[in-house]
PDB file of C-alpha atoms in Angstrom:
ATOM      1  CA  PHE K  13       4.392-139.250 -14.573  1.00 63.00           C
ATOM      2  CA  PHE K  14       6.918-138.357 -17.207  1.00 68.00           C
ATOM      3  CA  TYR K  15       4.687-135.833 -18.965  1.00 73.00           C
ATOM      4  CA  TYR K  16       2.179-134.971 -16.144  1.00 79.00           C
ATOM      5  CA  VAL K  17       4.585-133.294 -13.716  1.00 83.00           C
ATOM      6  CA  PRO K  18       6.245-130.936 -16.204  1.00 84.00           C
ATOM      7  CA  ALA K  19       2.916-130.038 -17.708  1.00 82.00           C
ATOM      8  CA  LYS K  20       1.542-129.156 -14.232  1.00 86.00           C
ATOM      9  CA  LEU K  21       4.743-127.099 -13.539  1.00 87.00           C
ATOM     10  CA  GLY K  22       4.176-125.077 -16.703  1.00 87.00           C
ATOM     11  CA  PHE K  23       7.294-126.204 -18.482  1.00 86.00           C
ATOM     12  CA  SER K  24       7.671-125.564 -22.221  1.00 85.00           C
ATOM     13  CA  ASN K  25       8.018-128.504 -24.547  1.00 78.00           C
ATOM     14  CA  SER K  26      11.731-128.225 -24.561  1.00 79.00           C
ATOM     15  CA  GLN K  27      11.890-128.075 -20.794  1.00 84.00           C
ATOM     16  CA  ALA K  28       9.496-131.021 -20.475  1.00 81.00           C
ATOM     17  CA  LEU K  29      11.681-133.154 -22.861  1.00 79.00           C
ATOM     18  CA  SER K  30      14.768-132.269 -20.760  1.00 83.00           C
ATOM     19  CA  TYR K  31      12.851-133.237 -17.558  1.00 83.00           C
ATOM     20  CA  VAL K  32      11.884-136.627 -19.341  1.00 82.00           C
ATOM     21  CA  LEU K  33      15.350-137.241 -20.467  1.00 84.00           C
ATOM     22  CA  PHE K  34      16.810-136.631 -16.960  1.00 88.00           C
ATOM     23  CA  TRP K  35      14.420-139.159 -15.391  1.00 87.00           C
ATOM     24  CA  PHE K  36      14.830-141.615 -18.203  1.00 86.00           C
ATOM     25  CA  LEU K  37      18.594-141.614 -17.771  1.00 90.00           C
ATOM     26  CA  THR K  38      18.334-141.760 -14.086  1.00 93.00           C
ATOM     27  CA  PHE K  39      15.946-144.770 -14.136  1.00 92.00           C
ATOM     28  CA  SER K  40      17.992-146.507 -16.868  1.00 92.00           C
ATOM     29  CA  TYR K  41      21.105-146.162 -14.631  1.00 94.00           C
ATOM     30  CA  CYS K  42      19.262-147.264 -11.408  1.00 94.00           C
ATOM     31  CA  SER K  43      17.807-150.325 -13.246  1.00 95.00           C
ATOM     32  CA  PHE K  44      21.148-151.558 -14.565  1.00 94.00           C
ATOM     33  CA  TRP K  45      22.835-150.770 -11.198  1.00 93.00           C
ATOM     34  CA  LEU K  46      20.175-152.857  -9.339  1.00 94.00           C
ATOM     35  CA  ALA K  47      20.524-155.610 -11.865  1.00 94.00           C
ATOM     36  CA  LEU K  48      24.324-155.889 -11.225  1.00 93.00           C
ATOM     37  CA  LYS K  49      23.627-155.869  -7.575  1.00 92.00           C
ATOM     38  CA  ILE K  50      21.135-158.652  -7.841  1.00 93.00           C
ATOM     39  CA  ILE K  51      23.250-160.921 -10.104  1.00 91.00           C
ATOM     40  CA  PHE K  52      26.657-160.243  -8.563  1.00 88.00           C
ATOM     41  CA  GLY K  53      25.995-159.151  -5.027  1.00 84.00           C
ATOM     42  CA  ARG K  54      28.646-156.838  -3.694  1.00 78.00           C
ATOM     43  CA  VAL K  55      30.972-155.970  -6.579  1.00 70.00           C
ATOM     44  CA  LYS K  56      34.352-154.446  -6.033  1.00 70.00           C
ATOM     45  CA  PRO K  57      35.341-151.996  -7.249  1.00 77.00           C
ATOM     46  CA  GLN K  58      32.068-150.004  -7.047  1.00 83.00           C
ATOM     47  CA  PHE K  59      33.450-147.890  -9.870  1.00 85.00           C
ATOM     48  CA  LEU K  60      32.905-150.839 -12.178  1.00 87.00           C
ATOM     49  CA  VAL K  61      29.230-151.052 -11.248  1.00 88.00           C
ATOM     50  CA  ALA K  62      28.826-147.315 -11.685  1.00 90.00           C
ATOM     51  CA  ALA K  63      30.676-147.255 -15.056  1.00 92.00           C
ATOM     52  CA  THR K  64      28.720-150.039 -16.630  1.00 90.00           C
ATOM     53  CA  SER K  65      25.441-148.643 -15.311  1.00 92.00           C
ATOM     54  CA  LEU K  66      26.459-145.274 -16.858  1.00 91.00           C
ATOM     55  CA  ILE K  67      27.223-146.954 -20.161  1.00 92.00           C
ATOM     56  CA  TYR K  68      23.652-148.594 -20.189  1.00 91.00           C
ATOM     57  CA  ALA K  69      22.039-145.217 -19.299  1.00 91.00           C
ATOM     58  CA  VAL K  70      23.931-143.070 -21.846  1.00 90.00           C
ATOM     59  CA  ASN K  71      24.542-145.360 -24.816  1.00 88.00           C
ATOM     60  CA  PRO K  72      23.556-144.511 -28.388  1.00 88.00           C
ATOM     61  CA  THR K  73      20.204-146.450 -28.204  1.00 83.00           C
ATOM     62  CA  THR K  74      19.037-144.557 -25.112  1.00 80.00           C
ATOM     63  CA  LEU K  75      20.027-141.184 -26.695  1.00 78.00           C
ATOM     64  CA  TYR K  76      18.415-142.267 -30.029  1.00 80.00           C
ATOM     65  CA  PHE K  77      15.097-142.459 -28.187  1.00 77.00           C
ATOM     66  CA  PHE K  78      15.358-138.591 -27.580  1.00 74.00           C
ATOM     67  CA  THR K  79      17.051-137.514 -30.733  1.00 74.00           C
ATOM     68  CA  TYR K  80      14.986-139.181 -33.311  1.00 72.00           C
ATOM     69  CA  THR K  81      12.670-136.869 -35.379  1.00 65.00           C
ATOM     70  CA  TRP K  82       9.432-138.011 -33.753  1.00 60.00           C
ATOM     71  CA  GLY K  83      10.685-137.164 -30.242  1.00 59.00           C
ATOM     72  CA  PHE K  84      10.301-139.188 -27.120  1.00 58.00           C
ATOM     73  CA  SER K  85       7.561-141.929 -26.987  1.00 65.00           C
ATOM     74  CA  HIS K  86       6.219-143.783 -23.931  1.00 66.00           C
ATOM     75  CA  GLN K  87       6.648-146.873 -25.860  1.00 71.00           C
ATOM     76  CA  VAL K  88      10.329-147.167 -24.936  1.00 79.00           C
ATOM     77  CA  LEU K  89       9.770-147.401 -21.187  1.00 82.00           C
ATOM     78  CA  LEU K  90      10.245-151.146 -21.206  1.00 85.00           C
ATOM     79  CA  TYR K  91      13.957-150.318 -21.797  1.00 86.00           C
ATOM     80  CA  LEU K  92      13.962-149.092 -18.220  1.00 89.00           C
ATOM     81  CA  PHE K  93      12.883-152.437 -16.790  1.00 91.00           C
ATOM     82  CA  ILE K  94      14.795-154.948 -18.955  1.00 93.00           C
ATOM     83  CA  PRO K  95      17.839-155.132 -16.746  1.00 95.00           C
ATOM     84  CA  VAL K  96      16.138-155.543 -13.455  1.00 96.00           C
ATOM     85  CA  LEU K  97      13.540-158.037 -14.907  1.00 95.00           C
ATOM     86  CA  SER K  98      16.408-160.005 -16.481  1.00 96.00           C
ATOM     87  CA  ALA K  99      18.471-160.053 -13.297  1.00 96.00           C
ATOM     88  CA  VAL K 100      15.478-161.213 -11.157  1.00 97.00           C
ATOM     89  CA  PHE K 101      14.708-163.889 -13.777  1.00 97.00           C
ATOM     90  CA  VAL K 102      18.390-165.213 -13.743  1.00 96.00           C
ATOM     91  CA  LYS K 103      18.236-165.337  -9.876  1.00 95.00           C
ATOM     92  CA  LEU K 104      15.009-167.257 -10.138  1.00 96.00           C
ATOM     93  CA  LEU K 105      16.664-169.708 -12.448  1.00 95.00           C
ATOM     94  CA  GLU K 106      19.727-170.052 -10.194  1.00 93.00           C
ATOM     95  CA  GLU K 107      18.131-170.294  -6.729  1.00 93.00           C
ATOM     96  CA  LYS K 108      14.489-171.415  -7.506  1.00 94.00           C
ATOM     97  CA  ARG K 109      13.233-169.521  -4.362  1.00 93.00           C
ATOM     98  CA  THR K 110       9.788-168.165  -3.674  1.00 95.00           C
ATOM     99  CA  PHE K 111      11.318-164.837  -2.959  1.00 96.00           C
ATOM    100  CA  TRP K 112      12.557-164.393  -6.536  1.00 96.00           C
ATOM    101  CA  ILE K 113       9.216-165.477  -7.884  1.00 96.00           C
ATOM    102  CA  PHE K 114       7.440-162.711  -6.074  1.00 96.00           C
ATOM    103  CA  ALA K 115      10.220-160.247  -6.908  1.00 96.00           C
ATOM    104  CA  PHE K 116       9.877-161.124 -10.559  1.00 96.00           C
ATOM    105  CA  VAL K 117       6.048-160.676 -10.387  1.00 95.00           C
ATOM    106  CA  PHE K 118       6.409-157.410  -8.627  1.00 95.00           C
ATOM    107  CA  TRP K 119       8.874-155.948 -11.174  1.00 94.00           C
ATOM    108  CA  LEU K 120       6.769-157.276 -13.942  1.00 92.00           C
ATOM    109  CA  MET K 121       3.734-155.489 -12.554  1.00 91.00           C
ATOM    110  CA  VAL K 122       5.763-152.282 -12.133  1.00 90.00           C
ATOM    111  CA  ALA K 123       6.991-152.685 -15.710  1.00 88.00           C
ATOM    112  CA  SER K 124       3.522-153.159 -17.025  1.00 84.00           C
ATOM    113  CA  VAL K 125       3.151-149.344 -17.525  1.00 78.00           C
ATOM    114  CA  SER K 126       5.534-149.898 -20.492  1.00 76.00           C
ATOM    115  CA  PHE K 127       3.439-152.531 -22.226  1.00 73.00           C
ATOM    116  CA  VAL K 128       1.756-150.266 -24.588  1.00 67.00           C
ATOM    117  CA  ASN K 129       0.427-153.250 -26.451  1.00 72.00           C
ATOM    118  CA  ALA K 130       0.586-156.952 -25.943  1.00 77.00           C
ATOM    119  CA  ALA K 131       3.405-157.301 -28.492  1.00 81.00           C
ATOM    120  CA  PHE K 132       5.879-155.805 -25.954  1.00 83.00           C
ATOM    121  CA  LEU K 133       4.815-158.431 -23.388  1.00 84.00           C
ATOM    122  CA  VAL K 134       5.322-161.129 -25.964  1.00 87.00           C
ATOM    123  CA  ALA K 135       8.687-159.779 -26.911  1.00 89.00           C
ATOM    124  CA  LEU K 136       9.728-159.751 -23.262  1.00 90.00           C
ATOM    125  CA  GLY K 137       8.379-163.361 -22.934  1.00 91.00           C
ATOM    126  CA  VAL K 138      10.596-164.363 -25.962  1.00 95.00           C
ATOM    127  CA  TYR K 139      13.580-162.685 -24.500  1.00 94.00           C
ATOM    128  CA  LEU K 140      13.192-164.434 -21.152  1.00 95.00           C
ATOM    129  CA  THR K 141      12.570-167.737 -22.919  1.00 95.00           C
ATOM    130  CA  LEU K 142      15.888-167.178 -24.730  1.00 96.00           C
ATOM    131  CA  ILE K 143      17.561-166.639 -21.388  1.00 96.00           C
ATOM    132  CA  LEU K 144      16.041-169.803 -19.998  1.00 96.00           C
ATOM    133  CA  ILE K 145      17.207-171.783 -23.094  1.00 96.00           C
ATOM    134  CA  LEU K 146      20.816-170.289 -22.774  1.00 96.00           C
ATOM    135  CA  PHE K 147      20.961-171.296 -19.000  1.00 95.00           C
ATOM    136  CA  LEU K 148      19.791-174.726 -19.791  1.00 94.00           C
ATOM    137  CA  PHE K 149      22.215-175.159 -22.699  1.00 95.00           C
ATOM    138  CA  LEU K 150      25.154-173.898 -20.620  1.00 94.00           C
ATOM    139  CA  LYS K 151      24.067-175.984 -17.699  1.00 91.00           C
ATOM    140  CA  LEU K 152      23.708-172.953 -15.495  1.00 92.00           C
ATOM    141  CA  ALA K 153      20.180-174.134 -14.638  1.00 90.00           C
ATOM    142  CA  ILE K 154      19.111-177.820 -14.410  1.00 89.00           C
ATOM    143  CA  PHE K 155      15.667-178.591 -15.728  1.00 91.00           C
ATOM    144  CA  ASP K 156      14.123-180.619 -13.037  1.00 92.00           C
ATOM    145  CA  ARG K 157      10.653-180.886 -11.460  1.00 94.00           C
ATOM    146  CA  ARG K 158      11.376-177.972  -9.137  1.00 95.00           C
ATOM    147  CA  LEU K 159      12.311-175.690 -12.027  1.00 94.00           C
ATOM    148  CA  LEU K 160       9.200-176.721 -13.857  1.00 95.00           C
ATOM    149  CA  VAL K 161       7.036-175.939 -10.880  1.00 95.00           C
ATOM    150  CA  VAL K 162       8.771-172.545 -10.294  1.00 95.00           C
ATOM    151  CA  LEU K 163       8.316-171.583 -13.926  1.00 96.00           C
ATOM    152  CA  ILE K 164       4.682-172.636 -14.123  1.00 96.00           C
ATOM    153  CA  PHE K 165       3.932-170.764 -10.800  1.00 95.00           C
ATOM    154  CA  THR K 166       5.742-167.687 -12.049  1.00 95.00           C
ATOM    155  CA  VAL K 167       3.885-167.661 -15.344  1.00 94.00           C
ATOM    156  CA  PHE K 168       0.559-168.173 -13.546  1.00 94.00           C
ATOM    157  CA  LEU K 169       1.370-165.293 -11.015  1.00 94.00           C
ATOM    158  CA  SER K 170       2.623-163.104 -13.847  1.00 91.00           C
ATOM    159  CA  PHE K 171      -0.618-163.506 -15.803  1.00 88.00           C
ATOM    160  CA  LEU K 172      -2.636-162.963 -12.676  1.00 91.00           C
ATOM    161  CA  GLY K 173      -0.709-159.816 -11.863  1.00 87.00           C
ATOM    162  CA  LEU K 174      -1.009-158.471 -15.371  1.00 85.00           C
ATOM    163  CA  SER K 175      -4.729-159.587 -15.770  1.00 85.00           C
ATOM    164  CA  TYR K 176      -6.046-156.139 -15.214  1.00 82.00           C
ATOM    165  CA  TRP K 177      -4.936-155.198 -18.789  1.00 77.00           C
ATOM    166  CA  LEU K 178      -4.752-158.579 -20.389  1.00 76.00           C
ATOM    167  CA  TRP K 179      -8.433-159.354 -20.010  1.00 80.00           C
ATOM    168  CA  PRO K 180      -9.646-156.374 -21.910  1.00 78.00           C
ATOM    169  CA  ILE K 181      -7.269-157.214 -24.618  1.00 75.00           C
ATOM    170  CA  TYR K 182      -8.461-160.824 -24.707  1.00 75.00           C
ATOM    171  CA  PHE K 183     -12.031-159.690 -24.975  1.00 76.00           C
ATOM    172  CA  PHE K 184     -11.296-157.137 -27.751  1.00 76.00           C
ATOM    173  CA  VAL K 185      -9.405-159.851 -29.731  1.00 76.00           C
ATOM    174  CA  SER K 186     -12.028-162.458 -29.254  1.00 80.00           C
ATOM    175  CA  ALA K 187     -14.680-159.952 -30.428  1.00 80.00           C
ATOM    176  CA  GLY K 188     -12.635-159.252 -33.517  1.00 73.00           C
ATOM    177  CA  LEU K 189     -11.796-155.568 -32.700  1.00 67.00           C
TER     178      LEU K 189
END
């Protein structure tokens, strides 16, 4: 999507990068905005939501992706999905509802375009595990049977949803490639 549309429209390389930057910043903003809405619900003033979303979208790390000497890479697309995945995971820990399980799996499958290799998925897993540990340590979530079932079901559905690209990797690794 990021490169296909400008190429088909006949954009120059510079125009294509501007196009990609626009959409990357827009999706970064929307992801953080949605994450804030999921975690906090209706926040007042709305200016606070807009300002913090803008800070996430236009911070030095985001801009670094486009100003570094090698140019933009598709490998940073996970950055777009981290806020919404984190927010849905937090709600999953807080409420332990089936809706949040399916919401998490849905966003994980949407985010799967950003998993260029399995290491990004592993890094995301470590990050979410750290959130889980923090929530348990701060007693924002209570480790009980229900949470365990929710987590197991979420992991199972996540692997099932991502199996279309995990299975080939498994077979390549098991074959020694």
